[in-house]
Amino acid sequence: MKFKLAIVILLMISFSCKEKETAVADNIKEVSTSQEHPKLILTAQGVKDIRAQLGNVPIFDKTLEKVKEEIDAEIELGIETPIPLDYSGGYTHVRHKRNMIVLQKAGVLYQILDDEKYAKYVKDMLMQYEEMYKTLPLHPKTRSYARGKLFWQCLNDSNWLVYVSQAYDCVYNYLSEAERKKLEDNLFKPFADHISVDSPQFYQRVHNHSTWGNAAVGMIGLVMDDQELIDRALYGIKDLKLDTKAKDDDGGFLNKDGKAGFLANIEEPFSPDGYYNEGPYYQRYAMYPFLIFAEGLHNVKPELKIFEYKDGVLLKSINALLNLSDADGDFFPLNDGQKGMSYYTSALVTAVDISYHFGDQDPGLLSIASAQDRVLLDDSGLAVALGIKNDKAEQFSKKSINLSDGPEGKQGGVAILRNEDIELVFKYAAQGSSHGHYDKLSYSLYEKGDEVIQDYGLARFVNIEQKGGGNYLKENKTWAKQTIAHNTVTQNETSHFTGKYEIGSQYHSVLNYFSSENEAVQVASAKEDNAYPGTEMLRTMAIIKDEDFEKPYMLDIMKVTSDKANKYDFPYYFLGQVVQTNFDYKVPKSLTTLGDKNGYQHLFVEGTAKASSDNSKLSWLNEGKFYTLTSVTNTNDELLFTRIGANDPEFNLRREAAFMLRRKNTKNTLFVSVIEAHGSYSPVTESAINSNSTIKELKVVLDEENYTAIEITNVNGNAKLFITVNGGASKETKHNVKINDKNYEWSGSYYFK
């Protein structure tokens, strides 16, 4: 009731921009319109518009009420600014991280609710930080390549300044000139200098770390109207050159190409389609500084036209990122990515609201915002709230999409094939900076947001102090990044590019073709010929809706051509319980590891077999649904059941299973498989429906340089033929192939009938 009464009162007061109540004592000159505050994210005009709509926009009012309750509780607890001691997840780390968010929200509440208690709270906390920071040494934890002062790494210090610059903007006119000078001279300018000129190895590069640093320096520069800081943010540190061979904690080069600054961080990592080379997990993390700084630049420096930069790629990237999520909104864990991170995170609330407000007001974004159930308390959040209120929302449409990688879109990419409830994520991208994995032509498979064939993601317990200080664990390098941890081919038990970043970062896979015009057949095909010198891998993956099958199925064709005989391992990281096989296997009495390096040392061998037929089948049950893998095999193939967790005494890795096909002493070969989703099981009714595979036979009927043809026969004897073009594929090219004395003619990259 008190909150609603406050809204009513606000509607009765003048909506003119708030000027500083205590400014008279300091004889501050009247601020010009271009320099009035707030101006960064929340604007003076935005405050007027918001106040005029209070009580009239449900999702905005709901968000405001929750934030008010949250910050009122924090004010009651008092202010804590402890001396920094801990890694991620530790008390001092969490407290300072919490403070930055509280400061930003309190500043916004001051502007919207016109209540001085929030401004006083911000001022008092900032003064405590000013008192502490001017004598604060480097953080005592020494693990980072760039130590901060409030936090163990400059990255977190930058997070803090990005948020706190917004708070400072909101209370700027509340503070006296002397108070502002004290904060700027003793806190903000030294803070900006530390994360930039004092830490060039962190700041002067193209990476999500430096993006945060650029945004932090630039945003506080915009608030203070400090052109030197603004230029440093946009273009990097002037006349600075770094060692091009120096690396960060993850093994990535610090400044190999000499590029730096916010604009370079837009130009280099984003492809024209909006794909971010580090993958969706880090794109989600980087989108907040990208977009919040861009919004500040748009409001304060509109002449830069930042949202038009590189053909508007920042706004394009939001659509790409949303498409890189499964049916539940969880981002696909490509490269280093923690599972469960989704578009419900606060960074994506920012991304969706800003994209809607400054973009073409896509009504599909409003459905995402409705699901997020909160908006930003600023101009963009109001625009979204009004759009939802006015019933403009439409369902955000996710379809099959091919996202190019590289600054010019010429460094491979990621294809997402969608057919009904089945989603396939096919990665043929570049290395992905220091967060990249050695997994060329890998994939993962989903049904209704549930993993069917998984990508492991990262080996880290983010912000859980007991697990390595909340930081990356050694198993991230020894397991998660290695090729054998992914659903692709490993040759001679050695990772792609021998697991070396210096080599992997030079190359990318190449698209053969992508086709999504036919709703029943979605196909992506790509080639990799640098992962193993002398070996070429061509993988063609399709999601096919066939009336003879209950659900769409995945067809996978991996063609390997080499100049010498090798041993190939081809794993399937399935989730669930084994139901049935069509081969006999042996289970060892004691467990041994599959190998001693390159990730193999982390795999226990739980079962072994020899393929006994032309097709080897494995069925499993997961989340109440049945799946069957049918693979083309020969009697020399070894079949292995493995489980992650060997040589892991601290239980840092998840104990999950894989089925692996091993082919020895082979030069050129073809791996062909189908994964069917079928049937269901209810523990309530205890009934299993359609628990058996529909495939009778999977057969290679042609494999030559130009074409590969696969015949799929179901249990009723109905046969379908899929022919893929192995090179030079185009939609216009006409093809004529003779198979078993029958001619097949078509135009395009594949044939299916």
JSON list of C-alpha atoms in Angstrom, two decimals, residues 454-621:
[
{"chain": "A", "resi": 454, "resn": "GLN", "atom": "CA", "xyz": [25.79, -33.68, -25.10]},
{"chain": "A", "resi": 455, "resn": "ASP", "atom": "CA", "xyz": [28.66, -31.25, -25.36]},
{"chain": "A", "resi": 456, "resn": "TYR", "atom": "CA", "xyz": [30.47, -31.36, -22.00]},
{"chain": "A", "resi": 457, "resn": "GLY", "atom": "CA", "xyz": [30.94, -27.59, -21.71]},
{"chain": "A", "resi": 458, "resn": "LEU", "atom": "CA", "xyz": [33.51, -26.22, -19.27]},
{"chain": "A", "resi": 459, "resn": "ALA", "atom": "CA", "xyz": [35.20, -27.75, -16.22]},
{"chain": "A", "resi": 460, "resn": "ARG", "atom": "CA", "xyz": [34.58, -25.10, -13.62]},
{"chain": "A", "resi": 461, "resn": "PHE", "atom": "CA", "xyz": [32.32, -24.40, -10.65]},
{"chain": "A", "resi": 462, "resn": "VAL", "atom": "CA", "xyz": [31.71, -20.71, -11.27]},
{"chain": "A", "resi": 463, "resn": "ASN", "atom": "CA", "xyz": [31.88, -18.63, -8.07]},
{"chain": "A", "resi": 464, "resn": "ILE", "atom": "CA", "xyz": [31.99, -21.71, -5.82]},
{"chain": "A", "resi": 465, "resn": "GLU", "atom": "CA", "xyz": [35.02, -20.88, -3.72]},
{"chain": "A", "resi": 466, "resn": "GLN", "atom": "CA", "xyz": [35.60, -24.45, -2.49]},
{"chain": "A", "resi": 467, "resn": "LYS", "atom": "CA", "xyz": [36.19, -25.59, -6.05]},
{"chain": "A", "resi": 468, "resn": "GLY", "atom": "CA", "xyz": [39.42, -23.93, -7.10]},
{"chain": "A", "resi": 469, "resn": "GLY", "atom": "CA", "xyz": [38.40, -20.49, -5.93]},
{"chain": "A", "resi": 470, "resn": "GLY", "atom": "CA", "xyz": [35.47, -20.57, -8.34]},
{"chain": "A", "resi": 471, "resn": "ASN", "atom": "CA", "xyz": [37.88, -20.39, -11.28]},
{"chain": "A", "resi": 472, "resn": "TYR", "atom": "CA", "xyz": [38.75, -22.72, -14.15]},
{"chain": "A", "resi": 473, "resn": "LEU", "atom": "CA", "xyz": [39.98, -26.11, -12.97]},
{"chain": "A", "resi": 474, "resn": "LYS", "atom": "CA", "xyz": [42.98, -27.90, -14.44]},
{"chain": "A", "resi": 475, "resn": "GLU", "atom": "CA", "xyz": [40.56, -30.45, -15.90]},
{"chain": "A", "resi": 476, "resn": "ASN", "atom": "CA", "xyz": [39.30, -27.78, -18.26]},
{"chain": "A", "resi": 477, "resn": "LYS", "atom": "CA", "xyz": [42.56, -28.15, -20.18]},
{"chain": "A", "resi": 478, "resn": "THR", "atom": "CA", "xyz": [43.17, -31.84, -19.56]},
{"chain": "A", "resi": 479, "resn": "TRP", "atom": "CA", "xyz": [39.58, -32.88, -20.37]},
{"chain": "A", "resi": 480, "resn": "ALA", "atom": "CA", "xyz": [36.97, -30.33, -21.48]},
{"chain": "A", "resi": 481, "resn": "LYS", "atom": "CA", "xyz": [39.04, -28.71, -24.24]},
{"chain": "A", "resi": 482, "resn": "GLN", "atom": "CA", "xyz": [40.40, -31.99, -25.62]},
{"chain": "A", "resi": 483, "resn": "THR", "atom": "CA", "xyz": [38.95, -33.50, -28.79]},
{"chain": "A", "resi": 484, "resn": "ILE", "atom": "CA", "xyz": [37.98, -36.82, -27.23]},
{"chain": "A", "resi": 485, "resn": "ALA", "atom": "CA", "xyz": [35.59, -34.95, -24.92]},
{"chain": "A", "resi": 486, "resn": "HIS", "atom": "CA", "xyz": [33.48, -34.04, -27.96]},
{"chain": "A", "resi": 487, "resn": "ASN", "atom": "CA", "xyz": [31.32, -35.79, -30.51]},
{"chain": "A", "resi": 488, "resn": "THR", "atom": "CA", "xyz": [33.79, -35.77, -33.38]},
{"chain": "A", "resi": 489, "resn": "VAL", "atom": "CA", "xyz": [36.71, -37.83, -34.70]},
{"chain": "A", "resi": 490, "resn": "THR", "atom": "CA", "xyz": [39.95, -38.13, -32.73]},
{"chain": "A", "resi": 491, "resn": "GLN", "atom": "CA", "xyz": [42.89, -39.50, -34.72]},
{"chain": "A", "resi": 492, "resn": "ASN", "atom": "CA", "xyz": [45.66, -41.54, -33.07]},
{"chain": "A", "resi": 493, "resn": "GLU", "atom": "CA", "xyz": [44.56, -40.43, -29.58]},
{"chain": "A", "resi": 494, "resn": "THR", "atom": "CA", "xyz": [45.76, -36.88, -30.33]},
{"chain": "A", "resi": 495, "resn": "SER", "atom": "CA", "xyz": [43.62, -33.78, -30.16]},
{"chain": "A", "resi": 496, "resn": "HIS", "atom": "CA", "xyz": [43.02, -31.52, -33.13]},
{"chain": "A", "resi": 497, "resn": "PHE", "atom": "CA", "xyz": [46.02, -29.25, -33.76]},
{"chain": "A", "resi": 498, "resn": "THR", "atom": "CA", "xyz": [47.79, -31.33, -31.06]},
{"chain": "A", "resi": 499, "resn": "GLY", "atom": "CA", "xyz": [45.78, -29.27, -28.57]},
{"chain": "A", "resi": 500, "resn": "LYS", "atom": "CA", "xyz": [47.91, -26.18, -29.16]},
{"chain": "A", "resi": 501, "resn": "TYR", "atom": "CA", "xyz": [46.27, -22.76, -29.33]},
{"chain": "A", "resi": 502, "resn": "GLU", "atom": "CA", "xyz": [49.08, -21.31, -31.45]},
{"chain": "A", "resi": 503, "resn": "ILE", "atom": "CA", "xyz": [48.21, -23.79, -34.21]},
{"chain": "A", "resi": 504, "resn": "GLY", "atom": "CA", "xyz": [44.44, -23.98, -33.77]},
{"chain": "A", "resi": 505, "resn": "SER", "atom": "CA", "xyz": [43.98, -20.22, -33.84]},
{"chain": "A", "resi": 506, "resn": "GLN", "atom": "CA", "xyz": [45.36, -20.11, -37.39]},
{"chain": "A", "resi": 507, "resn": "TYR", "atom": "CA", "xyz": [42.63, -22.26, -38.92]},
{"chain": "A", "resi": 508, "resn": "HIS", "atom": "CA", "xyz": [38.91, -22.74, -39.28]},
{"chain": "A", "resi": 509, "resn": "SER", "atom": "CA", "xyz": [36.63, -25.27, -40.92]},
{"chain": "A", "resi": 510, "resn": "VAL", "atom": "CA", "xyz": [34.92, -24.49, -44.23]},
{"chain": "A", "resi": 511, "resn": "LEU", "atom": "CA", "xyz": [31.24, -24.72, -45.09]},
{"chain": "A", "resi": 512, "resn": "ASN", "atom": "CA", "xyz": [30.39, -27.15, -47.87]},
{"chain": "A", "resi": 513, "resn": "TYR", "atom": "CA", "xyz": [26.69, -26.25, -47.87]},
{"chain": "A", "resi": 514, "resn": "PHE", "atom": "CA", "xyz": [23.74, -25.35, -45.67]},
{"chain": "A", "resi": 515, "resn": "SER", "atom": "CA", "xyz": [20.17, -26.03, -46.70]},
{"chain": "A", "resi": 516, "resn": "SER", "atom": "CA", "xyz": [17.01, -25.23, -44.76]},
{"chain": "A", "resi": 517, "resn": "GLU", "atom": "CA", "xyz": [14.49, -24.43, -47.51]},
{"chain": "A", "resi": 518, "resn": "ASN", "atom": "CA", "xyz": [12.83, -27.84, -47.28]},
{"chain": "A", "resi": 519, "resn": "GLU", "atom": "CA", "xyz": [11.02, -28.00, -43.94]},
{"chain": "A", "resi": 520, "resn": "ALA", "atom": "CA", "xyz": [11.30, -31.80, -43.92]},
{"chain": "A", "resi": 521, "resn": "VAL", "atom": "CA", "xyz": [15.05, -31.98, -44.60]},
{"chain": "A", "resi": 522, "resn": "GLN", "atom": "CA", "xyz": [17.52, -29.61, -42.92]},
{"chain": "A", "resi": 523, "resn": "VAL", "atom": "CA", "xyz": [21.19, -30.16, -43.81]},
{"chain": "A", "resi": 524, "resn": "ALA", "atom": "CA", "xyz": [24.60, -28.72, -42.95]},
{"chain": "A", "resi": 525, "resn": "SER", "atom": "CA", "xyz": [27.90, -29.93, -44.39]},
{"chain": "A", "resi": 526, "resn": "ALA", "atom": "CA", "xyz": [31.43, -28.70, -43.64]},
{"chain": "A", "resi": 527, "resn": "LYS", "atom": "CA", "xyz": [35.05, -29.68, -44.19]},
{"chain": "A", "resi": 528, "resn": "GLU", "atom": "CA", "xyz": [38.14, -29.63, -41.96]},
{"chain": "A", "resi": 529, "resn": "ASP", "atom": "CA", "xyz": [41.60, -30.32, -43.40]},
{"chain": "A", "resi": 530, "resn": "ASN", "atom": "CA", "xyz": [43.98, -28.73, -40.90]},
{"chain": "A", "resi": 531, "resn": "ALA", "atom": "CA", "xyz": [43.19, -30.46, -37.60]},
{"chain": "A", "resi": 532, "resn": "TYR", "atom": "CA", "xyz": [45.40, -33.39, -38.64]},
{"chain": "A", "resi": 533, "resn": "PRO", "atom": "CA", "xyz": [47.93, -32.65, -41.42]},
{"chain": "A", "resi": 534, "resn": "GLY", "atom": "CA", "xyz": [47.35, -35.07, -44.26]},
{"chain": "A", "resi": 535, "resn": "THR", "atom": "CA", "xyz": [43.79, -35.88, -43.18]},
{"chain": "A", "resi": 536, "resn": "GLU", "atom": "CA", "xyz": [40.59, -34.34, -44.46]},
{"chain": "A", "resi": 537, "resn": "MET", "atom": "CA", "xyz": [37.28, -34.66, -42.62]},
{"chain": "A", "resi": 538, "resn": "LEU", "atom": "CA", "xyz": [33.98, -33.88, -44.32]},
{"chain": "A", "resi": 539, "resn": "ARG", "atom": "CA", "xyz": [30.89, -34.07, -42.13]},
{"chain": "A", "resi": 540, "resn": "THR", "atom": "CA", "xyz": [27.33, -33.84, -43.38]},
{"chain": "A", "resi": 541, "resn": "MET", "atom": "CA", "xyz": [24.54, -33.74, -40.82]},
{"chain": "A", "resi": 542, "resn": "ALA", "atom": "CA", "xyz": [20.81, -33.72, -41.47]},
{"chain": "A", "resi": 543, "resn": "ILE", "atom": "CA", "xyz": [17.58, -33.63, -39.49]},
{"chain": "A", "resi": 544, "resn": "ILE", "atom": "CA", "xyz": [14.96, -35.46, -41.53]},
{"chain": "A", "resi": 545, "resn": "LYS", "atom": "CA", "xyz": [11.21, -35.62, -41.03]},
{"chain": "A", "resi": 546, "resn": "ASP", "atom": "CA", "xyz": [10.02, -38.84, -42.68]},
{"chain": "A", "resi": 547, "resn": "GLU", "atom": "CA", "xyz": [6.42, -40.01, -42.54]},
{"chain": "A", "resi": 548, "resn": "ASP", "atom": "CA", "xyz": [7.69, -43.53, -41.83]},
{"chain": "A", "resi": 549, "resn": "PHE", "atom": "CA", "xyz": [9.15, -42.37, -38.50]},
{"chain": "A", "resi": 550, "resn": "GLU", "atom": "CA", "xyz": [7.43, -41.07, -35.37]},
{"chain": "A", "resi": 551, "resn": "LYS", "atom": "CA", "xyz": [9.77, -38.08, -34.96]},
{"chain": "A", "resi": 552, "resn": "PRO", "atom": "CA", "xyz": [12.49, -36.39, -37.03]},
{"chain": "A", "resi": 553, "resn": "TYR", "atom": "CA", "xyz": [15.78, -38.29, -36.95]},
{"chain": "A", "resi": 554, "resn": "MET", "atom": "CA", "xyz": [19.43, -37.27, -37.31]},
{"chain": "A", "resi": 555, "resn": "LEU", "atom": "CA", "xyz": [21.58, -38.60, -40.15]},
{"chain": "A", "resi": 556, "resn": "ASP", "atom": "CA", "xyz": [25.34, -38.20, -39.67]},
{"chain": "A", "resi": 557, "resn": "ILE", "atom": "CA", "xyz": [27.93, -38.84, -42.39]},
{"chain": "A", "resi": 558, "resn": "MET", "atom": "CA", "xyz": [31.61, -38.31, -41.53]},
{"chain": "A", "resi": 559, "resn": "LYS", "atom": "CA", "xyz": [33.94, -38.93, -44.48]},
{"chain": "A", "resi": 560, "resn": "VAL", "atom": "CA", "xyz": [37.62, -39.20, -43.56]},
{"chain": "A", "resi": 561, "resn": "THR", "atom": "CA", "xyz": [40.37, -39.17, -46.20]},
{"chain": "A", "resi": 562, "resn": "SER", "atom": "CA", "xyz": [44.01, -39.54, -45.14]},
{"chain": "A", "resi": 563, "resn": "ASP", "atom": "CA", "xyz": [47.43, -40.06, -46.66]},
{"chain": "A", "resi": 564, "resn": "LYS", "atom": "CA", "xyz": [48.24, -42.82, -44.16]},
{"chain": "A", "resi": 565, "resn": "ALA", "atom": "CA", "xyz": [46.62, -45.45, -41.97]},
{"chain": "A", "resi": 566, "resn": "ASN", "atom": "CA", "xyz": [45.39, -44.21, -38.58]},
{"chain": "A", "resi": 567, "resn": "LYS", "atom": "CA", "xyz": [43.37, -45.16, -35.53]},
{"chain": "A", "resi": 568, "resn": "TYR", "atom": "CA", "xyz": [40.06, -43.28, -35.32]},
{"chain": "A", "resi": 569, "resn": "ASP", "atom": "CA", "xyz": [37.89, -42.87, -32.24]},
{"chain": "A", "resi": 570, "resn": "PHE", "atom": "CA", "xyz": [34.32, -41.68, -32.71]},
{"chain": "A", "resi": 571, "resn": "PRO", "atom": "CA", "xyz": [32.36, -41.08, -29.46]},
{"chain": "A", "resi": 572, "resn": "TYR", "atom": "CA", "xyz": [28.69, -40.44, -28.73]},
{"chain": "A", "resi": 573, "resn": "TYR", "atom": "CA", "xyz": [28.19, -38.74, -25.35]},
{"chain": "A", "resi": 574, "resn": "PHE", "atom": "CA", "xyz": [24.67, -39.92, -24.66]},
{"chain": "A", "resi": 575, "resn": "LEU", "atom": "CA", "xyz": [22.74, -39.12, -21.50]},
{"chain": "A", "resi": 576, "resn": "GLY", "atom": "CA", "xyz": [20.49, -41.72, -19.94]},
{"chain": "A", "resi": 577, "resn": "GLN", "atom": "CA", "xyz": [20.25, -45.43, -19.20]},
{"chain": "A", "resi": 578, "resn": "VAL", "atom": "CA", "xyz": [21.27, -48.18, -21.61]},
{"chain": "A", "resi": 579, "resn": "VAL", "atom": "CA", "xyz": [18.21, -50.20, -22.64]},
{"chain": "A", "resi": 580, "resn": "GLN", "atom": "CA", "xyz": [19.42, -52.52, -25.37]},
{"chain": "A", "resi": 581, "resn": "THR", "atom": "CA", "xyz": [22.24, -53.36, -27.80]},
{"chain": "A", "resi": 582, "resn": "ASN", "atom": "CA", "xyz": [22.40, -55.75, -30.76]},
{"chain": "A", "resi": 583, "resn": "PHE", "atom": "CA", "xyz": [25.94, -56.81, -29.85]},
{"chain": "A", "resi": 584, "resn": "ASP", "atom": "CA", "xyz": [27.43, -58.72, -26.93]},
{"chain": "A", "resi": 585, "resn": "TYR", "atom": "CA", "xyz": [29.83, -56.82, -24.73]},
{"chain": "A", "resi": 586, "resn": "LYS", "atom": "CA", "xyz": [32.10, -57.65, -21.81]},
{"chain": "A", "resi": 587, "resn": "VAL", "atom": "CA", "xyz": [32.22, -55.67, -18.57]},
{"chain": "A", "resi": 588, "resn": "PRO", "atom": "CA", "xyz": [35.65, -55.69, -16.83]},
{"chain": "A", "resi": 589, "resn": "LYS", "atom": "CA", "xyz": [35.97, -56.63, -13.17]},
{"chain": "A", "resi": 590, "resn": "SER", "atom": "CA", "xyz": [38.26, -53.66, -12.58]},
{"chain": "A", "resi": 591, "resn": "LEU", "atom": "CA", "xyz": [38.32, -50.36, -14.41]},
{"chain": "A", "resi": 592, "resn": "THR", "atom": "CA", "xyz": [41.23, -49.14, -16.50]},
{"chain": "A", "resi": 593, "resn": "THR", "atom": "CA", "xyz": [41.71, -45.89, -18.39]},
{"chain": "A", "resi": 594, "resn": "LEU", "atom": "CA", "xyz": [41.36, -45.60, -22.16]},
{"chain": "A", "resi": 595, "resn": "GLY", "atom": "CA", "xyz": [44.72, -43.83, -22.40]},
{"chain": "A", "resi": 596, "resn": "ASP", "atom": "CA", "xyz": [47.20, -41.67, -20.50]},
{"chain": "A", "resi": 597, "resn": "LYS", "atom": "CA", "xyz": [46.96, -38.20, -22.12]},
{"chain": "A", "resi": 598, "resn": "ASN", "atom": "CA", "xyz": [44.94, -35.82, -24.32]},
{"chain": "A", "resi": 599, "resn": "GLY", "atom": "CA", "xyz": [41.80, -36.44, -22.30]},
{"chain": "A", "resi": 600, "resn": "TYR", "atom": "CA", "xyz": [41.97, -40.23, -22.58]},
{"chain": "A", "resi": 601, "resn": "GLN", "atom": "CA", "xyz": [43.35, -40.41, -19.04]},
{"chain": "A", "resi": 602, "resn": "HIS", "atom": "CA", "xyz": [39.95, -39.21, -17.76]},
{"chain": "A", "resi": 603, "resn": "LEU", "atom": "CA", "xyz": [37.94, -42.03, -19.39]},
{"chain": "A", "resi": 604, "resn": "PHE", "atom": "CA", "xyz": [37.25, -45.35, -17.68]},
{"chain": "A", "resi": 605, "resn": "VAL", "atom": "CA", "xyz": [36.52, -48.32, -19.95]},
{"chain": "A", "resi": 606, "resn": "GLU", "atom": "CA", "xyz": [33.29, -49.93, -18.68]},
{"chain": "A", "resi": 607, "resn": "GLY", "atom": "CA", "xyz": [32.54, -52.30, -21.55]},
{"chain": "A", "resi": 608, "resn": "THR", "atom": "CA", "xyz": [34.15, -53.69, -24.70]},
{"chain": "A", "resi": 609, "resn": "ALA", "atom": "CA", "xyz": [32.84, -55.49, -27.77]},
{"chain": "A", "resi": 610, "resn": "LYS", "atom": "CA", "xyz": [33.54, -56.32, -31.38]},
{"chain": "A", "resi": 611, "resn": "ALA", "atom": "CA", "xyz": [30.98, -55.26, -33.95]},
{"chain": "A", "resi": 612, "resn": "SER", "atom": "CA", "xyz": [29.14, -58.39, -35.05]},
{"chain": "A", "resi": 613, "resn": "SER", "atom": "CA", "xyz": [27.10, -57.03, -37.96]},
{"chain": "A", "resi": 614, "resn": "ASP", "atom": "CA", "xyz": [26.92, -54.31, -40.60]},
{"chain": "A", "resi": 615, "resn": "ASN", "atom": "CA", "xyz": [24.83, -52.22, -38.20]},
{"chain": "A", "resi": 616, "resn": "SER", "atom": "CA", "xyz": [25.56, -51.77, -34.49]},
{"chain": "A", "resi": 617, "resn": "LYS", "atom": "CA", "xyz": [22.63, -50.52, -32.41]},
{"chain": "A", "resi": 618, "resn": "LEU", "atom": "CA", "xyz": [22.40, -48.93, -28.98]},
{"chain": "A", "resi": 619, "resn": "SER", "atom": "CA", "xyz": [19.13, -47.85, -27.37]},
{"chain": "A", "resi": 620, "resn": "TRP", "atom": "CA", "xyz": [18.80, -45.77, -24.22]},
{"chain": "A", "resi": 621, "resn": "LEU", "atom": "CA", "xyz": [16.15, -44.05, -22.11]}
]
